[in-house]
CSV table of C-alpha atoms in Angstrom, one decimal:
chain,number,residue,atom,x,y,z
A,667,MET,CA,-17.9,-0.6,19.6
A,668,MET,CA,-16.3,0.1,16.2
A,669,ALA,CA,-16.9,3.8,16.4
A,670,GLU,CA,-15.4,3.9,19.9
A,671,SER,CA,-12.3,2.0,18.8
A,672,THR,CA,-12.0,4.4,15.8
A,673,SER,CA,-12.2,7.4,18.0
A,674,GLN,CA,-9.7,5.9,20.4
A,675,VAL,CA,-7.2,5.2,17.6
A,676,THR,CA,-7.6,8.8,16.4
A,677,ARG,CA,-7.1,10.2,19.9
A,678,LEU,CA,-4.0,8.0,20.4
A,679,LEU,CA,-2.6,9.1,17.0
A,680,HIS,CA,-3.0,12.7,18.0
A,681,ALA,CA,-1.3,12.0,21.3
A,682,CYS,CA,1.6,10.2,19.5
A,683,ARG,CA,2.0,13.3,17.3
A,684,SER,CA,2.3,15.4,20.5
A,685,GLY,CA,5.2,13.1,21.7
A,686,ASP,CA,3.3,10.8,24.1
A,687,SER,CA,5.3,7.6,24.0
A,688,ASP,CA,2.7,5.8,26.2
A,689,ALA,CA,0.1,6.5,23.5
A,690,LEU,CA,2.3,4.7,21.0
A,691,ASN,CA,2.3,1.6,23.2
A,692,GLN,CA,-1.5,1.7,23.6
A,693,LEU,CA,-2.0,2.2,19.8
A,694,LEU,CA,-0.3,-1.0,18.5
A,695,PRO,CA,-2.7,-3.5,20.1
A,696,LEU,CA,-5.7,-1.5,18.6
A,697,VAL,CA,-4.3,-1.4,15.0
A,698,TYR,CA,-2.2,-4.6,14.9
A,699,GLU,CA,-4.9,-6.9,13.5
A,700,GLN,CA,-5.7,-4.4,10.7
A,701,LEU,CA,-2.1,-3.9,9.9
A,702,HIS,CA,-1.5,-7.6,9.8
A,703,SER,CA,-4.5,-8.1,7.5
A,704,LEU,CA,-3.0,-5.5,5.2
A,705,ALA,CA,0.3,-7.2,5.2
A,706,ALA,CA,-1.2,-10.6,4.6
A,707,ASN,CA,-3.1,-9.2,1.6
A,708,TYR,CA,0.2,-7.9,0.3
A,709,MET,CA,2.0,-11.2,0.9
A,710,ARG,CA,-0.7,-13.2,-1.0
A,711,ARG,CA,0.1,-11.1,-4.0
A,712,GLU,CA,3.8,-11.9,-3.8
A,713,ARG,CA,5.6,-14.9,-5.2
A,714,GLY,CA,5.5,-18.1,-3.2
A,715,GLU,CA,9.2,-18.2,-2.2
A,716,HIS,CA,9.2,-14.6,-0.8
A,717,THR,CA,11.5,-14.3,2.1
A,718,LEU,CA,9.6,-11.6,3.9
A,719,GLN,CA,6.8,-12.7,6.2
A,720,ALA,CA,3.6,-10.7,6.9
A,721,THR,CA,4.5,-10.2,10.6
A,722,ALA,CA,7.9,-8.8,9.6
A,723,LEU,CA,6.3,-6.5,7.1
A,724,VAL,CA,3.9,-5.2,9.9
A,725,HIS,CA,6.8,-4.6,12.3
A,726,GLU,CA,9.0,-2.8,9.7
A,727,ALA,CA,6.1,-0.6,8.6
A,728,TYR,CA,5.1,0.2,12.1
A,729,LEU,CA,8.7,1.3,12.9
A,730,ARG,CA,8.8,3.5,9.8
A,731,LEU,CA,5.4,5.0,10.5
A,732,PHE,CA,6.6,6.4,13.8
A,733,ASP,CA,10.1,7.1,12.7
A,734,GLU,CA,8.7,10.0,10.7
A,735,THR,CA,6.7,13.0,11.9
A,736,THR,CA,3.3,12.5,10.3
A,737,ASP,CA,0.4,14.7,11.1
A,738,TRP,CA,-2.1,11.9,11.6
A,739,VAL,CA,-5.7,13.0,10.9
A,740,ASP,CA,-7.6,9.8,11.9
A,741,ARG,CA,-7.6,6.0,11.7
A,742,ALA,CA,-8.3,5.9,8.0
A,743,HIS,CA,-5.4,8.2,7.3
A,744,PHE,CA,-3.1,6.1,9.4
A,745,LEU,CA,-4.1,2.9,7.6
A,746,ALA,CA,-3.7,4.6,4.2
A,747,ILE,CA,-0.2,5.7,5.1
A,748,ALA,CA,0.5,2.2,6.5
A,749,ALA,CA,-0.5,0.6,3.2
A,750,ILE,CA,1.8,2.9,1.2
A,751,THR,CA,4.6,2.2,3.6
A,752,MET,CA,4.2,-1.5,3.2
A,753,ARG,CA,4.2,-1.1,-0.5
A,754,ARG,CA,7.5,0.8,-0.3
A,755,ILE,CA,9.0,-1.9,1.9
A,756,LEU,CA,8.1,-4.6,-0.6
A,757,VAL,CA,9.5,-2.5,-3.5
A,758,GLU,CA,12.8,-2.0,-1.7
A,759,HIS,CA,12.9,-5.8,-0.9
A,760,ALA,CA,12.2,-6.6,-4.6
A,761,ARG,CA,14.9,-4.2,-5.8
A,762,SER,CA,17.3,-5.7,-3.3
A,763,SER,CA,16.4,-9.3,-4.5
A,764,ARG,CA,16.7,-8.2,-8.1
A,765,ARG,CA,20.2,-6.8,-7.6
A,766,ILE,CA,21.2,-10.1,-6.0
A,767,LYS,CA,19.6,-12.2,-8.7
A,768,ARG,CA,19.4,-10.4,-12.1
A,769,GLY,CA,16.8,-11.7,-14.4
A,770,SER,CA,14.7,-13.0,-11.5
A,771,GLY,CA,12.2,-14.6,-13.7
A,772,ALA,CA,9.5,-12.1,-13.2
A,773,LYS,CA,6.4,-12.8,-15.3
A,774,ARG,CA,4.4,-10.4,-17.3
A,775,ILE,CA,1.0,-9.7,-15.7
A,776,GLU,CA,-2.2,-8.0,-16.9
A,777,LEU,CA,-3.6,-5.2,-14.8
A,778,ASP,CA,-7.1,-6.8,-14.7
A,779,ASP,CA,-5.5,-9.9,-13.1
A,780,LEU,CA,-3.6,-7.7,-10.7
A,781,LEU,CA,-6.6,-5.9,-9.4
A,782,GLN,CA,-8.8,-9.0,-8.8
A,783,ILE,CA,-9.8,-10.0,-5.3
A,784,GLN,CA,-7.3,-12.9,-5.3
A,785,PRO,CA,-4.3,-11.6,-7.3
A,786,PRO,CA,-1.7,-13.9,-8.9
A,787,MET,CA,1.2,-15.1,-6.9
A,788,ASP,CA,3.8,-13.9,-9.4
A,789,LEU,CA,3.3,-10.2,-9.0
A,790,ASP,CA,6.2,-8.2,-10.4
A,791,VAL,CA,6.2,-5.5,-7.7
A,792,LEU,CA,8.9,-3.4,-9.5
A,793,SER,CA,6.9,-3.2,-12.7
A,794,LEU,CA,3.8,-2.2,-10.8
A,795,ASP,CA,5.8,0.4,-8.7
A,796,PHE,CA,7.3,1.9,-11.8
A,797,ALA,CA,4.0,2.2,-13.6
A,798,LEU,CA,2.3,3.5,-10.4
A,799,SER,CA,5.0,6.1,-10.0
A,800,ARG,CA,4.5,7.4,-13.5
A,801,LEU,CA,0.7,7.5,-12.9
A,802,THR,CA,1.3,9.5,-9.7
A,803,GLU,CA,3.6,11.9,-11.6
A,804,GLN,CA,0.8,12.6,-14.1
A,805,ASP,CA,-2.1,12.5,-11.7
A,806,ALA,CA,-1.4,12.3,-8.0
A,807,ARG,CA,-5.0,11.6,-7.0
A,808,LYS,CA,-5.3,8.6,-9.3
A,809,GLY,CA,-2.0,7.2,-8.1
A,810,ARG,CA,-3.1,7.6,-4.5
A,811,LEU,CA,-6.4,6.1,-5.4
A,812,ILE,CA,-4.7,2.9,-6.6
A,813,GLU,CA,-2.6,2.8,-3.5
A,814,LEU,CA,-5.5,3.1,-1.2
A,815,THR,CA,-7.8,0.6,-3.0
A,816,TYR,CA,-5.4,-2.0,-4.2
A,817,PHE,CA,-2.7,-1.8,-1.6
A,818,GLY,CA,-4.7,-0.4,1.3
A,819,GLY,CA,-7.7,-2.6,0.7
A,820,MET,CA,-10.1,0.4,1.1
A,821,ASN,CA,-13.5,0.4,-0.5
A,822,ALA,CA,-14.8,3.3,-2.6
A,823,ALA,CA,-16.5,5.0,0.4
A,824,GLU,CA,-13.4,4.9,2.6
A,825,THR,CA,-11.2,6.1,-0.2
A,826,ALA,CA,-13.6,8.9,-1.0
A,827,ILE,CA,-13.3,10.1,2.6
A,828,VAL,CA,-9.5,9.9,2.6
A,829,LEU,CA,-9.2,11.7,-0.7
A,830,GLY,CA,-12.0,14.2,0.0
A,831,VAL,CA,-14.0,13.4,-3.1
A,832,SER,CA,-17.3,11.7,-3.8
A,833,THR,CA,-17.7,8.0,-4.2
A,834,ALA,CA,-18.7,8.6,-7.9
A,835,THR,CA,-15.4,10.4,-8.5
A,836,VAL,CA,-13.5,7.5,-6.9
A,837,ASN,CA,-15.3,5.0,-9.2
A,838,ARG,CA,-14.7,7.1,-12.3
A,839,ASP,CA,-11.1,7.8,-11.4
A,840,LEU,CA,-10.5,4.1,-10.7
A,841,LYS,CA,-11.7,3.1,-14.1
A,842,LEU,CA,-9.4,5.7,-15.7
A,843,ALA,CA,-6.4,4.7,-13.6
A,844,LYS,CA,-6.8,1.0,-14.4
A,845,ALA,CA,-6.9,1.8,-18.1
A,846,TRP,CA,-3.8,4.0,-17.9
A,847,LEU,CA,-1.9,1.4,-15.8
A,848,ARG,CA,-2.9,-1.4,-18.2
A,849,ASN,CA,-1.1,0.4,-21.0
A,850,GLU,CA,1.8,1.4,-18.8
A,851,ILE,CA,2.6,-1.9,-17.1
A,852,GLY,CA,3.9,-3.6,-20.3
A,853,SER,CA,6.4,-0.8,-21.0
A,854,ALA,CA,7.4,-0.6,-17.3
A,855,GLN,CA,8.3,-4.3,-17.4
A,856,ALA,CA,10.3,-3.8,-20.6
A,857,ARG,CA,12.3,-0.9,-19.0
A,858,LEU,CA,13.1,-2.9,-15.9
A,859,GLU,CA,14.2,-6.0,-17.8
A,860,SER,CA,16.6,-4.0,-19.9
């Protein structure tokens, strides 16, 4: 059943790419639950008084995903891009909120806390985004790895498939990326607060 659903999603993504608007309507019910799960994971990492809801995040991401012309490879590729899109929406929302309310009371966090299964509620998305952007500039694969595992909720095997590397490489790169981000997050927060 899961393999059938996965191949159906891939088929519909290819049809969407070809301009089939009916395929887009058929696709949403098949991926909605997974997208909502991704959004809910993101929202658990946000501060408690966040004004954006998981459902609104899913809808905004879905609109953006099909507003662009993306050459979808398969379901895993779609979900990885969806996770990145949701991250960007949250960063934009955080920047907007910060402009409205300077000194928003963001708290310093440690990367180990950030990458736990149940992350803290006071995630400073802007500091993380700044540090992750710098990591991606220096090593695009490691930046994408963090996006896929942390934001996309993918395990090492799924991430290896998307990145086209071995699971051992994913695990090794993840350790290096975490260490790099741990050092960078503090300086990113300092730059954002100034």
